[in-house]
Amino acid sequence: DQQVKQNSPSLSVQEGRISILNCDYTNSMFDYFLWYKKYPAEGPTFLISISSIKDKNEDGRFTVFLNKSAKHLSLHIVPSQPGDSAVYFCAASARSNYQLIWGAGTKLIIKP
Amino acid sequence: NAGVMQNPRHLVRRRGQEARLRCSPVKGHSHVYWYRQLPEEGLKFMVYLQKENIIDESGMPKERFSAEFPKEGPSILRIQQVVRGDSAAYFCASSKDRENEKLFFGSGTQLSVL
């Protein structure tokens, strides 16, 4: 039972354009969502998070949007840069529970 | 670099052997988490430990798997009598407290069972 789904295994975007990565979840108990970025042969690194009391959180080129009614969140990267090429994981938890539930990841490729 | 250190990076074992994976958390971090990633899947929680205590091992298989985080030394994830299905990337993360966004991950140990 996949509680967190990233339905696009890969995404290719032109440098300078906007990258939009999507994530859907099924568990209504989730109230905290995170995006992690992972390069090959490295561990995931924290990118940005959002709690359910917000619908948007912004940090530089990265913005996460949360639509609670649709149980959907998205990560926007603008403008996209070559160094953004990586696998992006969406993860969720209930704040009372430290266990993170992860999506399968989306491989983002930024074309020069 | 005082990040999370995992070793070995790659571990090859034959079926029936034991695998020991080590994790040294960020200095000053007393919370350690182990996650497993199978090919084409996301990370799956295995166990959460604090110094000398297992807080939550609900994600660990009941048999053959064990974890410890002693007062001194690294955290150890031990897999006895490995089977081919244990082949995966095992990631360790640490945090200073329980806030999830403050998780720092190691580079992982890739376990291959022949």
PDB file of C-alpha atoms in Angstrom, chain A residues 12-92:
ATOM      1  CA  SER A  12      13.234  16.335 -18.419  1.00  0.00           C
ATOM      2  CA  VAL A  13      13.267  20.149 -18.367  1.00  0.00           C
ATOM      3  CA  GLN A  14      15.177  22.784 -20.294  1.00  0.00           C
ATOM      4  CA  GLU A  15      17.657  24.854 -18.316  1.00  0.00           C
ATOM      5  CA  GLY A  16      16.091  28.128 -17.207  1.00  0.00           C
ATOM      6  CA  ARG A  17      12.518  26.812 -17.358  1.00  0.00           C
ATOM      7  CA  ILE A  18      10.316  25.741 -14.471  1.00  0.00           C
ATOM      8  CA  SER A  19      10.474  22.194 -13.115  1.00  0.00           C
ATOM      9  CA  ILE A  20       7.324  20.888 -11.432  1.00  0.00           C
ATOM     10  CA  LEU A  21       7.499  17.653  -9.469  1.00  0.00           C
ATOM     11  CA  ASN A  22       4.316  16.117  -8.145  1.00  0.00           C
ATOM     12  CA  CYS A  23       3.431  13.953  -5.176  1.00  0.00           C
ATOM     13  CA  ASP A  24       0.137  12.447  -4.002  1.00  0.00           C
ATOM     14  CA  TYR A  25      -0.667  10.927  -0.646  1.00  0.00           C
ATOM     15  CA  THR A  26      -3.524   8.863   0.711  1.00  0.00           C
ATOM     16  CA  ASN A  27      -3.204   9.068   4.483  1.00  0.00           C
ATOM     17  CA  SER A  28      -5.199  11.994   5.878  1.00  0.00           C
ATOM     18  CA  MET A  29      -3.186  11.760   9.108  1.00  0.00           C
ATOM     19  CA  PHE A  30      -0.118  13.139   7.354  1.00  0.00           C
ATOM     20  CA  ASP A  31       0.430  16.719   8.360  1.00  0.00           C
ATOM     21  CA  TYR A  32       4.056  17.331   7.524  1.00  0.00           C
ATOM     22  CA  PHE A  33       5.658  16.971   4.119  1.00  0.00           C
ATOM     23  CA  LEU A  34       9.261  17.153   3.002  1.00  0.00           C
ATOM     24  CA  TRP A  35      11.228  17.092  -0.225  1.00  0.00           C
ATOM     25  CA  TYR A  36      14.670  15.539  -0.354  1.00  0.00           C
ATOM     26  CA  LYS A  37      17.179  15.637  -3.172  1.00  0.00           C
ATOM     27  CA  LYS A  38      19.523  12.766  -3.903  1.00  0.00           C
ATOM     28  CA  TYR A  39      22.583  12.576  -6.119  1.00  0.00           C
ATOM     29  CA  PRO A  40      23.981   9.195  -7.219  1.00  0.00           C
ATOM     30  CA  ALA A  41      26.109   7.472  -4.585  1.00  0.00           C
ATOM     31  CA  GLU A  42      25.059   9.989  -1.935  1.00  0.00           C
ATOM     32  CA  GLY A  43      22.408  10.044   0.756  1.00  0.00           C
ATOM     33  CA  PRO A  44      19.292  12.225   0.480  1.00  0.00           C
ATOM     34  CA  THR A  45      19.630  15.837   1.558  1.00  0.00           C
ATOM     35  CA  PHE A  46      16.772  17.888   2.938  1.00  0.00           C
ATOM     36  CA  LEU A  47      15.450  20.517   0.531  1.00  0.00           C
ATOM     37  CA  ILE A  48      12.223  22.080   1.780  1.00  0.00           C
ATOM     38  CA  SER A  49       9.227  21.217   3.941  1.00  0.00           C
ATOM     39  CA  ILE A  50       5.655  22.300   4.546  1.00  0.00           C
ATOM     40  CA  SER A  51       3.197  21.679   7.335  1.00  0.00           C
ATOM     41  CA  SER A  52      -0.506  21.198   6.790  1.00  0.00           C
ATOM     42  CA  ILE A  53      -1.367  24.573   8.273  1.00  0.00           C
ATOM     43  CA  LYS A  54       0.191  26.186   5.205  1.00  0.00           C
ATOM     44  CA  ASP A  55      -0.483  25.853   1.509  1.00  0.00           C
ATOM     45  CA  LYS A  56       2.792  27.295   0.276  1.00  0.00           C
ATOM     46  CA  ASN A  57       6.389  27.514   1.419  1.00  0.00           C
ATOM     47  CA  GLU A  58       9.155  29.214  -0.487  1.00  0.00           C
ATOM     48  CA  ASP A  59      12.927  29.053  -0.209  1.00  0.00           C
ATOM     49  CA  GLY A  60      14.867  30.749  -2.962  1.00  0.00           C
ATOM     50  CA  ARG A  61      14.258  28.967  -6.256  1.00  0.00           C
ATOM     51  CA  PHE A  62      12.228  26.242  -4.534  1.00  0.00           C
ATOM     52  CA  THR A  63       8.528  26.473  -3.687  1.00  0.00           C
ATOM     53  CA  VAL A  64       6.337  23.717  -2.329  1.00  0.00           C
ATOM     54  CA  PHE A  65       2.564  23.874  -2.714  1.00  0.00           C
ATOM     55  CA  LEU A  66       0.142  21.794  -0.671  1.00  0.00           C
ATOM     56  CA  ASN A  67      -3.463  21.068  -1.664  1.00  0.00           C
ATOM     57  CA  LYS A  68      -4.936  19.229   1.310  1.00  0.00           C
ATOM     58  CA  SER A  69      -8.337  18.595  -0.240  1.00  0.00           C
ATOM     59  CA  ALA A  70      -6.691  16.871  -3.203  1.00  0.00           C
ATOM     60  CA  LYS A  71      -3.986  15.287  -1.023  1.00  0.00           C
ATOM     61  CA  HIS A  72      -1.452  16.607  -3.453  1.00  0.00           C
ATOM     62  CA  LEU A  73       1.762  18.538  -3.194  1.00  0.00           C
ATOM     63  CA  SER A  74       4.167  19.836  -5.755  1.00  0.00           C
ATOM     64  CA  LEU A  75       7.694  21.189  -5.828  1.00  0.00           C
ATOM     65  CA  HIS A  76       8.461  24.046  -8.207  1.00  0.00           C
ATOM     66  CA  ILE A  77      12.018  24.882  -9.153  1.00  0.00           C
ATOM     67  CA  VAL A  78      12.508  28.088 -11.093  1.00  0.00           C
ATOM     68  CA  PRO A  79      14.697  28.735 -12.907  1.00  0.00           C
ATOM     69  CA  SER A  80      15.999  25.187 -13.301  1.00  0.00           C
ATOM     70  CA  GLN A  81      19.770  24.800 -13.290  1.00  0.00           C
ATOM     71  CA  PRO A  82      22.019  21.902 -14.395  1.00  0.00           C
ATOM     72  CA  GLY A  83      22.955  21.230 -10.758  1.00  0.00           C
ATOM     73  CA  ASP A  84      19.302  20.492 -10.048  1.00  0.00           C
ATOM     74  CA  SER A  85      19.599  17.221 -11.969  1.00  0.00           C
ATOM     75  CA  ALA A  86      19.006  14.601  -9.271  1.00  0.00           C
ATOM     76  CA  VAL A  87      16.355  12.289  -7.889  1.00  0.00           C
ATOM     77  CA  TYR A  88      13.730  14.102  -5.827  1.00  0.00           C
ATOM     78  CA  PHE A  89      11.858  12.294  -3.085  1.00  0.00           C
ATOM     79  CA  CYS A  90       8.652  13.382  -1.462  1.00  0.00           C
ATOM     80  CA  ALA A  91       8.181  12.200   2.141  1.00  0.00           C
ATOM     81  CA  ALA A  92       5.392  12.576   4.656  1.00  0.00           C
TER      82      ALA A  92
END
